[in-house]
PDB file of C-alpha atoms in Angstrom:
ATOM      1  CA  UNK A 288     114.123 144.791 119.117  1.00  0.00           C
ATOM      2  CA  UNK A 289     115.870 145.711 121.984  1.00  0.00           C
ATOM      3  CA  UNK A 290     117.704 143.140 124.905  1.00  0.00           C
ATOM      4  CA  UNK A 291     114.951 143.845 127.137  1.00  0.00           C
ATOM      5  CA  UNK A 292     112.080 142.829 124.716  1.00  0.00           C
ATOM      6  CA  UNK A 293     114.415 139.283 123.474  1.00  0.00           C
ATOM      7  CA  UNK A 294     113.423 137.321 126.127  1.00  0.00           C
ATOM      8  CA  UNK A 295     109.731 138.211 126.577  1.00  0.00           C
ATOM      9  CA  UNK A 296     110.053 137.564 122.361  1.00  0.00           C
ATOM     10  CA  UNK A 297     111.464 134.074 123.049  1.00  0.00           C
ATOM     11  CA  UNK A 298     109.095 133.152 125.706  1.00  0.00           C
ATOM     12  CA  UNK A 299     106.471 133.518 123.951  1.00  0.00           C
ATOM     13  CA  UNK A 300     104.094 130.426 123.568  1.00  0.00           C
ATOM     14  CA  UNK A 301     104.585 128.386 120.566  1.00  0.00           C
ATOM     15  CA  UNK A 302     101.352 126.888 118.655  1.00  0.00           C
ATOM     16  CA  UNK A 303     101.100 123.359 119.444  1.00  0.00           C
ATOM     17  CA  UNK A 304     101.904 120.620 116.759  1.00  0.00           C
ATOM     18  CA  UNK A 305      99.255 118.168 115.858  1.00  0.00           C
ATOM     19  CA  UNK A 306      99.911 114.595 117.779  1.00  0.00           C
ATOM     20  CA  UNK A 307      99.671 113.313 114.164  1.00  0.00           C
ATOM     21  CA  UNK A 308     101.709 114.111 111.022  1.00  0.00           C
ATOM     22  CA  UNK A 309     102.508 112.318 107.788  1.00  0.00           C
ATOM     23  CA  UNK A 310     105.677 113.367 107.297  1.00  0.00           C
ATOM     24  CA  UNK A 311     107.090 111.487 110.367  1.00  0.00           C
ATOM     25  CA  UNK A 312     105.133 108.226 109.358  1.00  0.00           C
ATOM     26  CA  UNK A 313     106.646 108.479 106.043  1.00  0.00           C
ATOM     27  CA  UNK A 314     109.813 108.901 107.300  1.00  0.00           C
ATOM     28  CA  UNK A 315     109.363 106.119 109.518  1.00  0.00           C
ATOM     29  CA  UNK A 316     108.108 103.823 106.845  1.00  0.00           C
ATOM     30  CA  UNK A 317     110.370 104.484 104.548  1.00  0.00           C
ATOM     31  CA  UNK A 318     113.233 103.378 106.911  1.00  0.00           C
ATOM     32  CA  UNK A 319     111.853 100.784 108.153  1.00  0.00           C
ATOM     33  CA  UNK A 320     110.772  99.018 104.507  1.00  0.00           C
ATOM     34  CA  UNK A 321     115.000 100.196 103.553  1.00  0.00           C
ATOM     35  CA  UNK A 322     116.516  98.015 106.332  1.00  0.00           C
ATOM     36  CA  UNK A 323     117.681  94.657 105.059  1.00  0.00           C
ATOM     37  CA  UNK A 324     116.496  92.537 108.313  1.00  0.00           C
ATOM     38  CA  UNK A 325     112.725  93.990 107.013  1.00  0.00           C
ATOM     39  CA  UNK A 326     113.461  93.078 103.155  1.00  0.00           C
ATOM     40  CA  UNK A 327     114.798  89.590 104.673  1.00  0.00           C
ATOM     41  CA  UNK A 328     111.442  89.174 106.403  1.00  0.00           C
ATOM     42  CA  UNK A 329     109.638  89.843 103.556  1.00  0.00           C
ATOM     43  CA  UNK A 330     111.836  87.700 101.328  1.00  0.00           C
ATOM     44  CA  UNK A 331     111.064  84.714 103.894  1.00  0.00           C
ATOM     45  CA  UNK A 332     107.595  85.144 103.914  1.00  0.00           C
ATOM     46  CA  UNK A 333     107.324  85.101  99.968  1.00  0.00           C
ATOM     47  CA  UNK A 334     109.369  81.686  99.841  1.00  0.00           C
ATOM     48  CA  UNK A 335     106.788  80.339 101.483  1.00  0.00           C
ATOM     49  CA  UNK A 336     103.920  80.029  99.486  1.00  0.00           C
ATOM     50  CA  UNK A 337     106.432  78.263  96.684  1.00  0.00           C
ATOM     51  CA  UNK A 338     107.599  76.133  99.244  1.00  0.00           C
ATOM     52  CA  UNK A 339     103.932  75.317  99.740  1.00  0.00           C
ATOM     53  CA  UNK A 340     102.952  75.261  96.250  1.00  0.00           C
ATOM     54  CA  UNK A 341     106.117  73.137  94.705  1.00  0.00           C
ATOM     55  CA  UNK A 342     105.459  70.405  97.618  1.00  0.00           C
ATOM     56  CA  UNK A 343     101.665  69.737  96.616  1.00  0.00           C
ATOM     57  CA  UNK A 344     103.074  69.893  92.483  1.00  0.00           C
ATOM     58  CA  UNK A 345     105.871  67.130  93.962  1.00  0.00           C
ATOM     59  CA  UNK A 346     102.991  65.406  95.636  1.00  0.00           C
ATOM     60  CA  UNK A 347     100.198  65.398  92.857  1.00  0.00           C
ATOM     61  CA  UNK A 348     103.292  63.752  90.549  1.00  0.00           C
ATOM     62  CA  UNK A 349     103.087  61.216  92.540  1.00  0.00           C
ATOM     63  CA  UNK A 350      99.557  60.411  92.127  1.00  0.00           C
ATOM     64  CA  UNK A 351      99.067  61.367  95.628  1.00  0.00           C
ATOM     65  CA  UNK A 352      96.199  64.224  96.129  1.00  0.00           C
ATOM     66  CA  UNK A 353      97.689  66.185  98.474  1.00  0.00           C
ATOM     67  CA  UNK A 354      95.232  66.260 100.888  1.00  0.00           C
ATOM     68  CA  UNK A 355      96.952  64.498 103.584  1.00  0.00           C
ATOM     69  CA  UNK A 356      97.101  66.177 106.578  1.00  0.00           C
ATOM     70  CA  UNK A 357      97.299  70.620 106.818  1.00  0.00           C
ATOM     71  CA  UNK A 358      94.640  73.183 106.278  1.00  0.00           C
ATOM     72  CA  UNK A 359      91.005  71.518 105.515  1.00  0.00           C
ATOM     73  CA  UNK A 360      91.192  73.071 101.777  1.00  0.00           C
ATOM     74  CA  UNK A 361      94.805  72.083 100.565  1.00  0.00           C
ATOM     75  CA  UNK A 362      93.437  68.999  98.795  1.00  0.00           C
ATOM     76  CA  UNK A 363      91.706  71.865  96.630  1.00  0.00           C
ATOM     77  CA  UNK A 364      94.852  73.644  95.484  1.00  0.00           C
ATOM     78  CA  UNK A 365      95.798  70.834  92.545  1.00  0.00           C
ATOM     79  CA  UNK A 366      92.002  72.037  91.361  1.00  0.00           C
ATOM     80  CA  UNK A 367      92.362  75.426  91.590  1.00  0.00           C
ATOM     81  CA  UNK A 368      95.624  77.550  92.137  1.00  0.00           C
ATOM     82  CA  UNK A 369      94.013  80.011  94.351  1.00  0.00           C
ATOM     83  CA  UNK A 370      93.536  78.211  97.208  1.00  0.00           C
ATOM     84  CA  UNK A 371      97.165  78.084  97.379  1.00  0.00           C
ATOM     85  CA  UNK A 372      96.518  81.534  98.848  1.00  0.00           C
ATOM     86  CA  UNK A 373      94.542  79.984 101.901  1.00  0.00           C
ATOM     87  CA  UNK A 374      96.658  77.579 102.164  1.00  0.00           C
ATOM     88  CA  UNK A 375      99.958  79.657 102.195  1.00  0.00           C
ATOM     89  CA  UNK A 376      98.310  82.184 105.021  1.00  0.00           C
ATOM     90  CA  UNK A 377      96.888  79.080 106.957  1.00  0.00           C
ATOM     91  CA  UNK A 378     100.444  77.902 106.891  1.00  0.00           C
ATOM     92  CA  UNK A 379     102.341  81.065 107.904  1.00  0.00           C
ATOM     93  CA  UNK A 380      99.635  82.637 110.185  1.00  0.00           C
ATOM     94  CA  UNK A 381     100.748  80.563 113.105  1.00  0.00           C
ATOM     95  CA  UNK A 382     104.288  81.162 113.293  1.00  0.00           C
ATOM     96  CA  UNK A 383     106.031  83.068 110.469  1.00  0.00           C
ATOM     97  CA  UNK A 384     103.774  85.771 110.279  1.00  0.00           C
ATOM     98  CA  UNK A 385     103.752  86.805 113.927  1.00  0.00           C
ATOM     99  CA  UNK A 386     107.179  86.061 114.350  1.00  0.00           C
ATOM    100  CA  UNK A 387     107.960  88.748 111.572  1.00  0.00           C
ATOM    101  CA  UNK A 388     105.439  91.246 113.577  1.00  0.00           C
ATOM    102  CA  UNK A 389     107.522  90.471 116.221  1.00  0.00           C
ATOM    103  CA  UNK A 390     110.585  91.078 114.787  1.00  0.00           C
ATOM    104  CA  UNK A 391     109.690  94.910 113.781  1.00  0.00           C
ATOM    105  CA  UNK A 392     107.487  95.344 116.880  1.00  0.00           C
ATOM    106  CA  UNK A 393     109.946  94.346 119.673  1.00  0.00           C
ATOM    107  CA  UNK A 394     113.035  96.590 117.279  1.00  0.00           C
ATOM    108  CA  UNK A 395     110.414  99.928 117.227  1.00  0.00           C
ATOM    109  CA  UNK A 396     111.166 100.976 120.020  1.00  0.00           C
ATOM    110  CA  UNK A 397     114.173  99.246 122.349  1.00  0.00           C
ATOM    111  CA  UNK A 398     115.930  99.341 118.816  1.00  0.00           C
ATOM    112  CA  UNK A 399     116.046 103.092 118.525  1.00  0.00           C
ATOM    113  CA  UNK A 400     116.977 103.069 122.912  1.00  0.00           C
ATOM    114  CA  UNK A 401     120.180 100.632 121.760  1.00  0.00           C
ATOM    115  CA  UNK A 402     121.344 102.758 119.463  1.00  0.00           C
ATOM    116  CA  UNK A 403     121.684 105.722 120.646  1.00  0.00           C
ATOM    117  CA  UNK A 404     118.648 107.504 118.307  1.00  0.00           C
ATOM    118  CA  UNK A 405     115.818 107.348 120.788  1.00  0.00           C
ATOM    119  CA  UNK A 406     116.827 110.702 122.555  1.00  0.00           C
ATOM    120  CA  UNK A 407     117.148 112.421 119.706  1.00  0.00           C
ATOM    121  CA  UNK A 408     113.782 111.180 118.642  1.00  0.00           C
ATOM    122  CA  UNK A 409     112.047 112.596 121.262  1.00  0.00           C
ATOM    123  CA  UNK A 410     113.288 115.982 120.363  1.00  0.00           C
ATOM    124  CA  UNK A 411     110.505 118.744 119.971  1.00  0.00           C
ATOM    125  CA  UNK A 412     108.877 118.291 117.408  1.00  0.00           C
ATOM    126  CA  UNK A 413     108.416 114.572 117.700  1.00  0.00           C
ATOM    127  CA  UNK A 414     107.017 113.730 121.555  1.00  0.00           C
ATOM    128  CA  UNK A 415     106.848 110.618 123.018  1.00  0.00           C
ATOM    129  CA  UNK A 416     102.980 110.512 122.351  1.00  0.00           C
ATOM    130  CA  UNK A 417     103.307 111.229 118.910  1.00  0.00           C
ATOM    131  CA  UNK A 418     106.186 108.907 118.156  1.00  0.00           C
ATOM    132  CA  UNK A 419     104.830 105.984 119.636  1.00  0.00           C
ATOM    133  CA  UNK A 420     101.700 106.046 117.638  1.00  0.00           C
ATOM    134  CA  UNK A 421     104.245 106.345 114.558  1.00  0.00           C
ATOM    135  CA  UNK A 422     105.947 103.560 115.631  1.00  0.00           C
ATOM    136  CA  UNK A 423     102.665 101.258 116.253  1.00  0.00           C
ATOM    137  CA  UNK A 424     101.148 102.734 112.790  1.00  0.00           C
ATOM    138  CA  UNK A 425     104.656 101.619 110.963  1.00  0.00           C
ATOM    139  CA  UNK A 426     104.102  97.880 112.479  1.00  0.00           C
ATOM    140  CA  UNK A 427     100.322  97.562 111.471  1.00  0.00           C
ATOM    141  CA  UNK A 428     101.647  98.680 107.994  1.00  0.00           C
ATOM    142  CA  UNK A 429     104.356  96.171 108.232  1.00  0.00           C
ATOM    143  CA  UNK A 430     101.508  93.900 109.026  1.00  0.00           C
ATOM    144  CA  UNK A 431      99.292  94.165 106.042  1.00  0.00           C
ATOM    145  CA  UNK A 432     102.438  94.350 104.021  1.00  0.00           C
ATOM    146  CA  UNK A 433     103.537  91.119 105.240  1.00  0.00           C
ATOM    147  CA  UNK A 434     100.053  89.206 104.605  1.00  0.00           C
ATOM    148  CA  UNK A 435      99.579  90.979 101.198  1.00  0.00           C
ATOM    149  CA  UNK A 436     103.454  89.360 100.229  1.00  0.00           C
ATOM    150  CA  UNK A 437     102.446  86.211 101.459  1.00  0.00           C
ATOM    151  CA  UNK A 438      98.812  86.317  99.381  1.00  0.00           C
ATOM    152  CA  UNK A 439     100.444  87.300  95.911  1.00  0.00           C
ATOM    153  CA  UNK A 440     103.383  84.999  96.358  1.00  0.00           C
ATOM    154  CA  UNK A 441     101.004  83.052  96.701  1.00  0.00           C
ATOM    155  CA  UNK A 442      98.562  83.725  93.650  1.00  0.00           C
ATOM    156  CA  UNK A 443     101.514  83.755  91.109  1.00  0.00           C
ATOM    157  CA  UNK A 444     102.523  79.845  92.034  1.00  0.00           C
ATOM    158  CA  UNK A 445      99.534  79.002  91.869  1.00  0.00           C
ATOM    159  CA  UNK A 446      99.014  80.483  88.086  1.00  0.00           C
ATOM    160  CA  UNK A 447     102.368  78.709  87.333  1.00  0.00           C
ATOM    161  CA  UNK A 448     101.916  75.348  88.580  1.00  0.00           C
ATOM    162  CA  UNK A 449      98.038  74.479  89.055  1.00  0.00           C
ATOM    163  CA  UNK A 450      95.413  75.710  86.904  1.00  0.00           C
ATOM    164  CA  UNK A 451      92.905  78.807  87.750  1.00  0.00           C
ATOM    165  CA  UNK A 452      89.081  79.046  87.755  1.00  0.00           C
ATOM    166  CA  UNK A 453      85.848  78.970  89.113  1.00  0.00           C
ATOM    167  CA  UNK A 454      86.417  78.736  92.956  1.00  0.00           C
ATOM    168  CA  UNK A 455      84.284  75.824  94.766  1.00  0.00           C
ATOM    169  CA  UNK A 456      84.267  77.084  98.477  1.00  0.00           C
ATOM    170  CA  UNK A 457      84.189  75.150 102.153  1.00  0.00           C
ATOM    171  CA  UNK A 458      80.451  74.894 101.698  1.00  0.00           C
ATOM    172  CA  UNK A 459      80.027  73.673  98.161  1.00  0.00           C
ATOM    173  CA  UNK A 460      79.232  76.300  95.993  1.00  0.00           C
ATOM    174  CA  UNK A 461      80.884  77.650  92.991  1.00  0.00           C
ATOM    175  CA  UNK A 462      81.693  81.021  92.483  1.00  0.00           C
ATOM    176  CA  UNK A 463      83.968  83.063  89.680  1.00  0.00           C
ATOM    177  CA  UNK A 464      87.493  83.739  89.508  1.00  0.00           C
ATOM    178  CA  UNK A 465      87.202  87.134  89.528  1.00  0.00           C
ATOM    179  CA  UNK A 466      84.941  86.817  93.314  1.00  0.00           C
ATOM    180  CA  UNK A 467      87.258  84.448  94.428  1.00  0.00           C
ATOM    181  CA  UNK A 468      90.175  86.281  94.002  1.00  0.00           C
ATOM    182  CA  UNK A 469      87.952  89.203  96.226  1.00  0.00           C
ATOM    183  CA  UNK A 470      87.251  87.055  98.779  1.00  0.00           C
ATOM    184  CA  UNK A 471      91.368  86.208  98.904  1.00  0.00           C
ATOM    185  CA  UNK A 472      91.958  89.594  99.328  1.00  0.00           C
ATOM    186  CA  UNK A 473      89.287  90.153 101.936  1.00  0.00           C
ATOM    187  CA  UNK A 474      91.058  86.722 103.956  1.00  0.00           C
ATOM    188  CA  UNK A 475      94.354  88.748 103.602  1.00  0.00           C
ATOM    189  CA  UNK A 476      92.634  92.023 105.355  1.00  0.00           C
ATOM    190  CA  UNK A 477      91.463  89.436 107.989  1.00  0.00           C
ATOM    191  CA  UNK A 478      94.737  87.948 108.467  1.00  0.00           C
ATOM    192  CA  UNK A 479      96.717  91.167 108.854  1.00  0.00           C
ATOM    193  CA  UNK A 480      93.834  91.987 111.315  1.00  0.00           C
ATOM    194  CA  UNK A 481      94.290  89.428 113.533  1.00  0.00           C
ATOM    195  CA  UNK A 482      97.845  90.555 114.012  1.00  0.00           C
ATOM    196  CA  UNK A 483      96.925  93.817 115.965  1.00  0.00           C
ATOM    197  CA  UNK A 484      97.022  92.115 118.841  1.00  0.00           C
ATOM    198  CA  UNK A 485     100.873  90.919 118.798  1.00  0.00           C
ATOM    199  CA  UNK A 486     101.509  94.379 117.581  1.00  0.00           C
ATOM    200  CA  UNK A 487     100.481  95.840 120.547  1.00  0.00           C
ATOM    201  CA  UNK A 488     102.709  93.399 122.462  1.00  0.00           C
ATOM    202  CA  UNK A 489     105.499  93.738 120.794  1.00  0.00           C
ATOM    203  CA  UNK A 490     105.434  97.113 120.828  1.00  0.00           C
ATOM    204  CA  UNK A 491     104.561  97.137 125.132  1.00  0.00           C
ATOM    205  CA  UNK A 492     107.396  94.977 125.547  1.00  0.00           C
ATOM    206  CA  UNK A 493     110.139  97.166 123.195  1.00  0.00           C
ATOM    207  CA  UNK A 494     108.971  99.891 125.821  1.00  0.00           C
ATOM    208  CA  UNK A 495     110.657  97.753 128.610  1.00  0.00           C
ATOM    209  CA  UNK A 496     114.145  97.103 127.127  1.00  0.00           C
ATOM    210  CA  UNK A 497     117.004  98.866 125.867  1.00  0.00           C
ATOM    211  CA  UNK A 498     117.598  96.035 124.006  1.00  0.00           C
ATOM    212  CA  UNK A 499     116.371  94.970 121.229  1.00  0.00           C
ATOM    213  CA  UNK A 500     116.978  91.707 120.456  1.00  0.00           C
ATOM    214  CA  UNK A 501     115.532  91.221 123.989  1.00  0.00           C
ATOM    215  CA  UNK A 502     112.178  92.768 123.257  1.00  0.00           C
ATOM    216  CA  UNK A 503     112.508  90.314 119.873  1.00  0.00           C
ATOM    217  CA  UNK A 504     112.823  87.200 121.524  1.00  0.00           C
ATOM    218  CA  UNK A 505     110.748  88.033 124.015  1.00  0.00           C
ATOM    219  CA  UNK A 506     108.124  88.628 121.853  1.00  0.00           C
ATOM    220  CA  UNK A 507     108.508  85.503 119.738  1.00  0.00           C
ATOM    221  CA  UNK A 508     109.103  83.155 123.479  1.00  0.00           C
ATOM    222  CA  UNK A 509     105.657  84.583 124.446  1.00  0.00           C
ATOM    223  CA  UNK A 510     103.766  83.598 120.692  1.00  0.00           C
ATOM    224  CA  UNK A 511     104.803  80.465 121.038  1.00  0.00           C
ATOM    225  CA  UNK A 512     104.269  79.852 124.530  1.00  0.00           C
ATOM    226  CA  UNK A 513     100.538  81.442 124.613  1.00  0.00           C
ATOM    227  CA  UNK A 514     100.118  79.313 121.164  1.00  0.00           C
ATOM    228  CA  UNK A 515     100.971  76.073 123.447  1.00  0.00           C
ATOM    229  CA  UNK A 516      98.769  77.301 126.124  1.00  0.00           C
ATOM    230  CA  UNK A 517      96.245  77.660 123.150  1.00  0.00           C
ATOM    231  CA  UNK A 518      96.251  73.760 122.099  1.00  0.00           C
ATOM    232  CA  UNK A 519      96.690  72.203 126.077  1.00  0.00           C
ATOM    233  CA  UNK A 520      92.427  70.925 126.302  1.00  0.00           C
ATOM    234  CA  UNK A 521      93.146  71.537 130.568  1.00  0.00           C
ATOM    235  CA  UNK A 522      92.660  75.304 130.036  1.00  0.00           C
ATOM    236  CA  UNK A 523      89.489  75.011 127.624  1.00  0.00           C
ATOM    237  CA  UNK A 524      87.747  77.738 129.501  1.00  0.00           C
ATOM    238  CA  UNK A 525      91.095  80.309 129.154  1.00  0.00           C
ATOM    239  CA  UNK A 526      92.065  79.214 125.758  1.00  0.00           C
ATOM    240  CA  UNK A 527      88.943  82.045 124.117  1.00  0.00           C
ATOM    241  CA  UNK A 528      91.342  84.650 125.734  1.00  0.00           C
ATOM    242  CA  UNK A 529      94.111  84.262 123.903  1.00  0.00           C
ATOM    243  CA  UNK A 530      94.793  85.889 121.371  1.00  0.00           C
ATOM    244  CA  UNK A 531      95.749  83.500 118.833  1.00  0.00           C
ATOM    245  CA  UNK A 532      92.706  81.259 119.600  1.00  0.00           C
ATOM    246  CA  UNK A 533      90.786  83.206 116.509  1.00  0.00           C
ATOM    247  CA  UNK A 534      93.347  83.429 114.313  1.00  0.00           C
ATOM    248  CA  UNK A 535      92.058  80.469 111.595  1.00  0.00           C
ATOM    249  CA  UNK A 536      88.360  82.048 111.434  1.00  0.00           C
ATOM    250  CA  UNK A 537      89.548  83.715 108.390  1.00  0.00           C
ATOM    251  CA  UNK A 538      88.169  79.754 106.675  1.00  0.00           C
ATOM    252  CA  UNK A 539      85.079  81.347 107.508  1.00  0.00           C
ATOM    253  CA  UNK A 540      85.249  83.743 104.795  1.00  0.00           C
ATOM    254  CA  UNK A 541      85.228  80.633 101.970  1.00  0.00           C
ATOM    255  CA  UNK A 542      81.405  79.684 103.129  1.00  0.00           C
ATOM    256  CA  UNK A 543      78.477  80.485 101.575  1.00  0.00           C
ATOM    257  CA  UNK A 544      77.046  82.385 103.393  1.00  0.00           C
ATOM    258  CA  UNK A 545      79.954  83.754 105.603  1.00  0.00           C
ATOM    259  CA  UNK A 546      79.743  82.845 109.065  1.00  0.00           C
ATOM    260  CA  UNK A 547      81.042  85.784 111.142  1.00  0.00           C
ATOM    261  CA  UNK A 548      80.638  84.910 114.462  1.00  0.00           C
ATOM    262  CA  UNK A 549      83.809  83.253 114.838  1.00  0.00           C
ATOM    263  CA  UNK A 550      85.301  86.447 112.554  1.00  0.00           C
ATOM    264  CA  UNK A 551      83.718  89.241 115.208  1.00  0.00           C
ATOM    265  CA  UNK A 552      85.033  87.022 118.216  1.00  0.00           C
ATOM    266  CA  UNK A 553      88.680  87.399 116.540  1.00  0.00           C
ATOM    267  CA  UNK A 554      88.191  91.034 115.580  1.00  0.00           C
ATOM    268  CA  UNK A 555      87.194  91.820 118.899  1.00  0.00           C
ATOM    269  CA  UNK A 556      90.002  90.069 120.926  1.00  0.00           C
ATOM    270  CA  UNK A 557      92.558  91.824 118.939  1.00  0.00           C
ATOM    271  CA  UNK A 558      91.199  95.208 119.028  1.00  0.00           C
ATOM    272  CA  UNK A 559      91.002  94.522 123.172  1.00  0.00           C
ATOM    273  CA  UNK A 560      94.542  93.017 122.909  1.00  0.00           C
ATOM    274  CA  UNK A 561      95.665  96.222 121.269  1.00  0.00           C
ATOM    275  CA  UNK A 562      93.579  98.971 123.774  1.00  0.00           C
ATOM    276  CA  UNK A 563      95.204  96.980 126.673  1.00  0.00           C
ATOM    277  CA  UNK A 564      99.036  96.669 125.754  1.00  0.00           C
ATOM    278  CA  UNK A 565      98.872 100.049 123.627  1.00  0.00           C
ATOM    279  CA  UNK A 566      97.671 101.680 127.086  1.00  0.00           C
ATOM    280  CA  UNK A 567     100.802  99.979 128.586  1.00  0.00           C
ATOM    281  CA  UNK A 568     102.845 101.069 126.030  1.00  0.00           C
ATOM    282  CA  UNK A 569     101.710 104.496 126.456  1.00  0.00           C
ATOM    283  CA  UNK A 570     101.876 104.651 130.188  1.00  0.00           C
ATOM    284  CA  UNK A 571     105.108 103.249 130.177  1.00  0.00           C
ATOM    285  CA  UNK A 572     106.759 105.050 127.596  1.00  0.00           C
ATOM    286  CA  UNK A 573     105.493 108.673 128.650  1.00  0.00           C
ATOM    287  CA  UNK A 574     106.816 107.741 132.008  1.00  0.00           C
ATOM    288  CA  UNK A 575     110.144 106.031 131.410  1.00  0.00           C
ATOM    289  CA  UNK A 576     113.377 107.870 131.537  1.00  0.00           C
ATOM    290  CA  UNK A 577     115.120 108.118 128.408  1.00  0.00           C
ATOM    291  CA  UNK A 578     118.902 107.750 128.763  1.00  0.00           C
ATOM    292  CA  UNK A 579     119.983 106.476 125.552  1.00  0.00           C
TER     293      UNK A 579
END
């Protein structure tokens, strides 16, 4: 090829990569799960179900029943060692859960922008498009991976310290072990659901930093501040806005039948939650000018 053909050669349009890959998710994943602050998460949010579970076996030595107070079926976990599993998500769905969303939400981004990496990042092939669905994909991962730790830390202390069996739900009836431990797993899928929502934020709000700890704690100020806001009975008529408002429906799914209104109300609020702040995300991000 001669000189005057190179540059007509070179100018040539190239195909256009899809806006969605594997190989960058995995990639993404794969770091993400490696970093010790992530493993630490996880680590917390395992501890807490035996936390949980060796409190009510302290308790029931006592000859106290454990019912005293917390989630309407922890008096049931001395019968049955599953419902340490509702218990343990009712107990971490408030605070530790979200706060771990946070945590990798608020980093995605501003993380990558304090380091130095985010440039690079953006790099053809990658686009800012393309990477910020990666990076919203790798925290709804992060999401269900936290709620599934929390659910078979969960299980296992309750096999070791209570006994297992037919599971008696919220409205009476008794069903098998083997449907039981079903409907746990379908209370995890609606747990890590109703984090979408904070995902979104956290991932809006890494778009607006450099720094990461600052889209962190912002994040986590904002949970608990909206979660406040959620309990105050002067702002009644807000309070089916925010997103946390829905989060304990998942007790829904131990009735016979299930009542799903509550369950669609969540559902929905998340997946507006997430249209809303991933739109800001996306409008900010594609716009912003990457210096770092």
């Amino acid at each position: 090829m001669s000189r005057a053909e190179m540059p007509q050669a070179e100018a040539a349009p190239r195909s256009p990569r899809p806006l969605w890959s594997l190989g960058l998710l995995r990639s993404e994943i794969t770091m993400t799960f490696r970093r010790w602050r992530t493993l630490a998460l996880l680590a917390v949010l395992a501890g807490v179900p035996v936390l949980v579970g060796v409190a009510v076996r302290i308790e029931t030595g006592r000859g106290r029943s454990g019912g005293g107070g917390g989630p309407a079926f922890i008096s049931q976990v001395t019968n049955n060692g599953v419902f340490l599993v509702f218990t343990s998500l009712a107990v971490t769905l408030p605070f530790f859960l979200p706060m771990a969303i946070g945590v990798i939400a608020g980093d995605s981004l501003a993380g990558e922008a304090h380091g130095g990496t985010l440039r690079y990042l953006l790099v053809a092939p990658a686009g800012r498009t393309r990477l910020l669905l990666v990076k919203y994909a790798t925290t709804l991962t992060f999401c269900l991976v936290g709620t599934l730790t929390v659910a078979l830390s969960a299980l296992a202390t309750g096999a070791l310290l209570f006994p297992l069996g037919e599971v008696t739900l919220l409205s009476g009836t008794s069903i098998p072990l083997a449907e039981g431990l079903l409907r746990a797993l379908a209370i995890a899928g609606a747990v890590a659901l109703s984090l979408v929502g904070v995902a979104a934020i956290g991932l809006f709000l890494s778009t607006l930093t450099t720094s990461g700890i600052a889209a962190m704690a912002t994040t986590v100020g904002l949970l608990i501040t909206v979660q406040i806001l959620d309990t105050l009975p002067q702002l009644a008529p807000v309070q089916p806005y925010l997103f946390p408002h829905y989060w304990l429906s998942f007790a829904d799914l131990l009735r016979d039948p299930v009542y799903w209104d509550q369950l669609e109300k969540n559902f929905g609020l998340q997946a507006l939650y997430a249209a809303v702040f991933g739109t800001a995300a996306w409008a900010r991000f594609t716009t912003r000018d990457i210096t770092a």
